[in-house]
CSV table of C-alpha atoms in Angstrom, one decimal:
chain,number,residue,atom,x,y,z
J,1,ASP,CA,128.3,132.9,106.8
J,2,ALA,CA,131.4,134.4,105.2
J,3,LYS,CA,130.7,137.6,103.8
J,4,THR,CA,133.6,137.5,101.3
J,5,THR,CA,134.5,136.1,97.9
J,6,GLN,CA,137.8,135.0,96.9
J,7,PRO,CA,139.5,132.9,94.4
J,8,THR,CA,139.9,129.4,95.3
J,9,SER,CA,143.6,129.1,94.3
J,10,MET,CA,146.3,131.2,92.7
J,11,ASP,CA,149.8,130.6,91.7
J,12,CYS,CA,152.8,133.0,92.0
J,13,ALA,CA,156.4,132.9,90.9
J,14,GLU,CA,159.0,133.3,93.7
J,15,GLY,CA,160.2,136.7,94.0
J,16,ARG,CA,157.3,138.3,92.3
J,17,ALA,CA,154.4,140.2,93.9
J,18,ALA,CA,151.4,138.1,94.8
J,19,ASN,CA,148.2,139.9,94.4
J,20,LEU,CA,145.2,138.4,96.3
J,21,PRO,CA,141.8,139.7,95.6
J,22,CYS,CA,139.0,139.8,97.9
J,23,ASN,CA,135.2,141.0,97.2
J,24,HIS,CA,133.1,142.1,100.1
J,25,SER,CA,130.4,144.0,98.5
J,26,THR,CA,128.1,144.0,101.5
J,27,ILE,CA,130.6,145.3,104.1
J,28,SER,CA,129.2,147.9,106.5
J,29,GLY,CA,130.5,151.1,107.4
J,30,ASN,CA,131.8,150.0,110.8
J,31,GLU,CA,133.5,146.8,109.5
J,32,TYR,CA,137.2,146.2,109.2
J,33,VAL,CA,138.8,144.1,106.5
J,34,TYR,CA,141.3,141.6,108.0
J,35,TRP,CA,143.6,139.3,106.3
J,36,TYR,CA,145.0,136.0,107.8
J,37,ARG,CA,146.9,133.1,106.4
J,38,GLN,CA,147.2,129.5,107.5
J,39,ILE,CA,150.2,127.3,106.7
J,40,HIS,CA,149.5,123.8,106.5
J,41,SER,CA,149.0,122.2,109.9
J,42,GLN,CA,149.3,125.5,111.6
J,43,GLY,CA,147.1,127.9,113.1
J,44,PRO,CA,146.0,130.9,111.2
J,45,GLN,CA,148.5,133.9,111.2
J,46,TYR,CA,147.4,137.6,111.2
J,47,ILE,CA,148.6,139.7,108.5
J,48,ILE,CA,147.1,142.9,108.3
J,49,HIS,CA,143.9,144.8,108.7
J,50,GLY,CA,142.4,148.0,107.7
J,51,LEU,CA,139.0,150.2,107.5
J,52,LYS,CA,139.2,152.4,104.4
J,53,ASN,CA,142.9,153.6,104.1
J,54,ASN,CA,145.6,151.5,102.5
J,55,GLU,CA,147.9,149.8,105.0
J,56,THR,CA,151.3,148.6,104.8
J,57,ASN,CA,153.3,146.6,107.4
J,58,GLU,CA,156.5,144.4,107.3
J,59,MET,CA,154.6,141.4,105.7
J,60,ALA,CA,152.2,142.9,103.2
J,61,SER,CA,150.2,145.8,101.9
J,62,LEU,CA,146.5,146.3,101.8
J,63,ILE,CA,144.7,148.1,99.1
J,64,ILE,CA,141.1,148.8,99.8
J,65,THR,CA,139.0,150.4,97.0
J,66,GLU,CA,137.4,153.6,97.7
J,67,ASP,CA,133.8,152.2,97.9
J,68,ARG,CA,135.3,149.4,100.2
J,69,LYS,CA,133.6,146.8,98.3
J,70,SER,CA,136.7,144.9,97.4
J,71,SER,CA,140.5,144.8,98.5
J,72,THR,CA,143.7,143.3,97.5
J,73,LEU,CA,146.4,141.9,99.7
J,74,ILE,CA,149.8,142.5,98.3
J,75,LEU,CA,153.0,140.3,99.2
J,76,PRO,CA,155.5,142.4,97.7
J,77,HIS,CA,158.1,139.7,97.0
J,78,ALA,CA,156.8,136.2,97.5
J,79,THR,CA,158.8,133.3,98.7
J,80,LEU,CA,158.2,129.6,98.8
J,81,ARG,CA,157.3,129.9,102.6
J,82,ASP,CA,154.4,132.1,101.7
J,83,THR,CA,152.5,129.2,100.2
J,84,ALA,CA,149.6,128.9,102.3
J,85,VAL,CA,145.8,129.6,102.5
J,86,TYR,CA,144.8,133.2,102.7
J,87,TYR,CA,141.6,134.4,104.5
J,88,CYS,CA,140.1,137.7,103.8
J,89,ILE,CA,137.6,138.5,106.6
J,90,VAL,CA,135.2,141.4,107.6
J,91,ARG,CA,134.5,142.3,111.0
J,92,ALA,CA,132.9,144.9,113.1
J,93,LEU,CA,133.8,146.2,116.5
J,94,PRO,CA,133.0,144.5,119.5
J,95,GLY,CA,129.3,144.9,120.1
J,96,GLY,CA,128.2,144.9,116.5
J,97,SER,CA,126.4,141.9,114.9
J,98,ASN,CA,129.1,140.7,113.0
J,99,TYR,CA,131.8,141.0,115.6
J,100,LYS,CA,133.0,137.4,115.7
J,101,LEU,CA,135.8,136.4,113.3
J,102,THR,CA,134.1,134.3,110.3
J,103,PHE,CA,136.5,132.7,108.0
J,104,GLY,CA,135.4,131.6,104.5
J,105,LYS,CA,137.2,129.1,102.3
J,106,GLY,CA,140.2,131.4,101.4
J,107,THR,CA,142.5,131.4,98.6
J,108,LEU,CA,145.1,128.7,98.4
J,109,LEU,CA,148.4,130.6,97.2
J,110,THR,CA,151.0,128.4,95.8
J,111,VAL,CA,154.5,130.1,95.3
J,112,ASN,CA,156.4,128.3,92.8
J,113,PRO,CA,160.4,128.2,92.5
M,1,LYS,CA,157.0,136.8,124.6
M,2,ALA,CA,155.4,133.2,124.2
M,3,GLY,CA,152.8,132.6,121.8
M,4,VAL,CA,149.5,130.9,122.4
M,5,THR,CA,149.7,127.3,123.8
M,6,GLN,CA,147.1,124.4,123.4
M,7,THR,CA,147.2,121.1,125.2
M,8,PRO,CA,147.1,118.6,124.3
M,9,ARG,CA,148.3,118.5,120.6
M,10,TYR,CA,146.5,115.4,119.6
M,11,LEU,CA,143.8,113.3,121.3
M,12,ILE,CA,141.8,110.3,120.4
M,13,LYS,CA,138.6,109.6,121.8
M,14,THR,CA,135.6,107.1,121.4
M,15,ARG,CA,131.9,108.3,120.6
M,16,GLY,CA,130.1,109.1,123.7
M,17,GLN,CA,133.2,110.3,125.6
M,18,GLN,CA,133.6,113.6,126.9
M,19,VAL,CA,137.0,115.7,126.2
M,20,THR,CA,138.6,119.0,127.7
M,21,LEU,CA,140.8,121.0,125.9
M,22,SER,CA,143.1,123.7,127.3
M,23,CYS,CA,144.4,127.1,126.0
M,24,SER,CA,146.9,129.3,127.5
M,25,PRO,CA,146.8,133.0,125.7
M,26,ILE,CA,149.8,135.3,125.2
M,27,SER,CA,150.7,137.0,128.6
M,28,GLY,CA,148.7,140.1,129.0
M,29,HIS,CA,145.9,139.0,126.5
M,30,ARG,CA,142.5,138.8,128.3
M,31,SER,CA,140.2,137.5,125.2
M,32,VAL,CA,140.3,133.8,124.1
M,33,SER,CA,138.3,132.6,121.4
M,34,TRP,CA,137.7,128.8,120.1
M,35,TYR,CA,137.2,127.6,116.8
M,36,GLN,CA,136.7,124.3,114.9
M,37,GLN,CA,138.3,123.5,111.8
M,38,THR,CA,137.4,120.6,109.5
M,39,PRO,CA,137.9,120.1,105.7
M,40,GLY,CA,134.5,120.5,104.7
M,41,GLN,CA,133.1,123.3,106.9
M,42,GLY,CA,136.5,125.4,107.2
M,43,LEU,CA,137.1,127.4,110.2
M,44,GLN,CA,133.8,128.2,112.5
M,45,PHE,CA,133.7,130.2,115.4
M,46,LEU,CA,132.7,128.5,118.8
M,47,PHE,CA,132.9,131.4,121.3
M,48,GLU,CA,134.7,134.0,122.9
M,49,TYR,CA,135.7,134.7,126.5
M,50,PHE,CA,136.7,137.9,128.0
M,51,SER,CA,137.2,138.4,131.7
M,52,GLU,CA,135.7,135.1,132.6
M,53,THR,CA,132.5,135.8,130.8
M,54,GLN,CA,131.4,134.3,127.5
M,55,ARG,CA,130.8,137.5,125.2
M,56,ASN,CA,129.9,135.7,121.8
M,57,LYS,CA,128.8,132.4,120.8
M,58,GLY,CA,128.7,130.7,117.5
M,59,ASN,CA,126.0,128.2,116.2
M,60,PHE,CA,127.2,125.0,117.9
M,61,PRO,CA,125.2,122.7,119.9
M,62,GLY,CA,125.1,122.7,123.9
M,63,ARG,CA,127.6,119.9,124.0
M,64,PHE,CA,130.2,122.4,123.2
M,65,SER,CA,131.1,124.7,126.4
M,66,GLY,CA,133.8,126.6,127.6
M,67,ARG,CA,135.2,128.7,130.4
M,68,GLN,CA,137.8,131.1,131.3
M,69,PHE,CA,139.8,131.3,134.5
M,70,SER,CA,141.0,134.4,136.2
M,71,ASN,CA,144.6,134.2,134.8
M,72,SER,CA,142.8,134.3,131.2
M,73,ARG,CA,143.4,130.7,130.6
M,74,SER,CA,140.7,128.9,128.9
M,75,GLU,CA,139.3,125.3,128.6
M,76,MET,CA,136.5,124.0,126.4
M,77,ASN,CA,134.5,120.8,126.8
M,78,VAL,CA,132.8,118.7,124.6
M,79,SER,CA,130.5,116.1,125.9
M,80,THR,CA,128.9,113.0,124.2
M,81,LEU,CA,131.4,113.1,121.3
M,82,GLU,CA,130.2,112.3,117.8
M,83,LEU,CA,132.2,111.1,114.9
M,84,GLY,CA,131.7,114.6,113.3
M,85,ASP,CA,133.2,116.4,116.3
M,86,SER,CA,136.7,115.4,114.7
M,87,ALA,CA,138.5,118.4,113.8
M,88,LEU,CA,141.4,120.8,114.4
M,89,TYR,CA,140.4,122.8,117.5
M,90,LEU,CA,142.0,126.3,117.5
M,91,CYS,CA,142.4,129.0,120.2
M,92,ALA,CA,143.2,132.5,119.6
M,93,SER,CA,144.0,135.2,122.1
M,94,SER,CA,143.8,139.1,121.7
M,95,LEU,CA,144.7,141.8,123.8
M,96,ALA,CA,141.2,143.3,124.8
M,97,LEU,CA,137.6,143.3,123.7
M,98,GLY,CA,136.5,146.7,122.7
M,99,SER,CA,139.6,148.3,121.6
M,100,SER,CA,139.8,150.6,118.6
M,101,GLY,CA,140.2,148.0,116.0
M,102,ARG,CA,143.5,146.6,116.8
M,103,TYR,CA,142.4,143.5,118.2
M,104,GLU,CA,143.9,141.1,115.9
M,105,GLN,CA,143.9,137.5,117.1
M,106,TYR,CA,146.8,135.3,117.6
M,107,PHE,CA,146.4,131.7,117.1
M,108,GLY,CA,147.7,128.7,118.8
M,109,PRO,CA,148.9,125.4,116.9
M,110,GLY,CA,145.6,123.6,117.7
M,111,THR,CA,144.4,120.4,119.2
M,112,ARG,CA,143.8,117.6,116.8
M,113,LEU,CA,140.8,115.6,118.1
M,114,THR,CA,140.0,112.4,116.4
M,115,VAL,CA,136.8,110.6,117.6
M,116,THR,CA,136.3,106.8,116.6
């Protein structure tokens, strides 16, 4: 029972920024937003997570709206190796009712040369 | 630091048999979770173990079971295999349960199980 909505697929030109949206309108105050990606035939890979502030790491930036009902994952300079399915997940802290990691269908991002 | 390892990588079984899959977490990680991934259902949570105790469980029948050893290695077992059990089984480890929110999970490559 995924609590997120993502577009099924997106395209991006190599070298351009890829902006992947996610709606999580029923997110609770104690739930974090996590992003993972899965390259074909590999296990999912952690990208980034946040609670309410914007976050940035070496892989991506995460922008969370002020009402926390949606977020955007930004890959600043997409490469061909970024082609993957990107999953947006909301997750509570351990002990919460939605602690376990629940994946939806994700967004297939295709980076084109 | 070595990543999560899973054995075997590929497995073919027939209906009615049972299977045991193994997962070795990243050194120092104490939490291990198992997931089933199929094209139709996507990635579904099976269960999570921490300190040899099952702490969380998904909506799978009792044919699916698991355990964790004192060295944090984990096994999952599926008895009386059905055709629908054909899937990629993924194991993920994380540093701890109950930390501040930084418990991102690191996934292994998975075991591809085919039931014929």
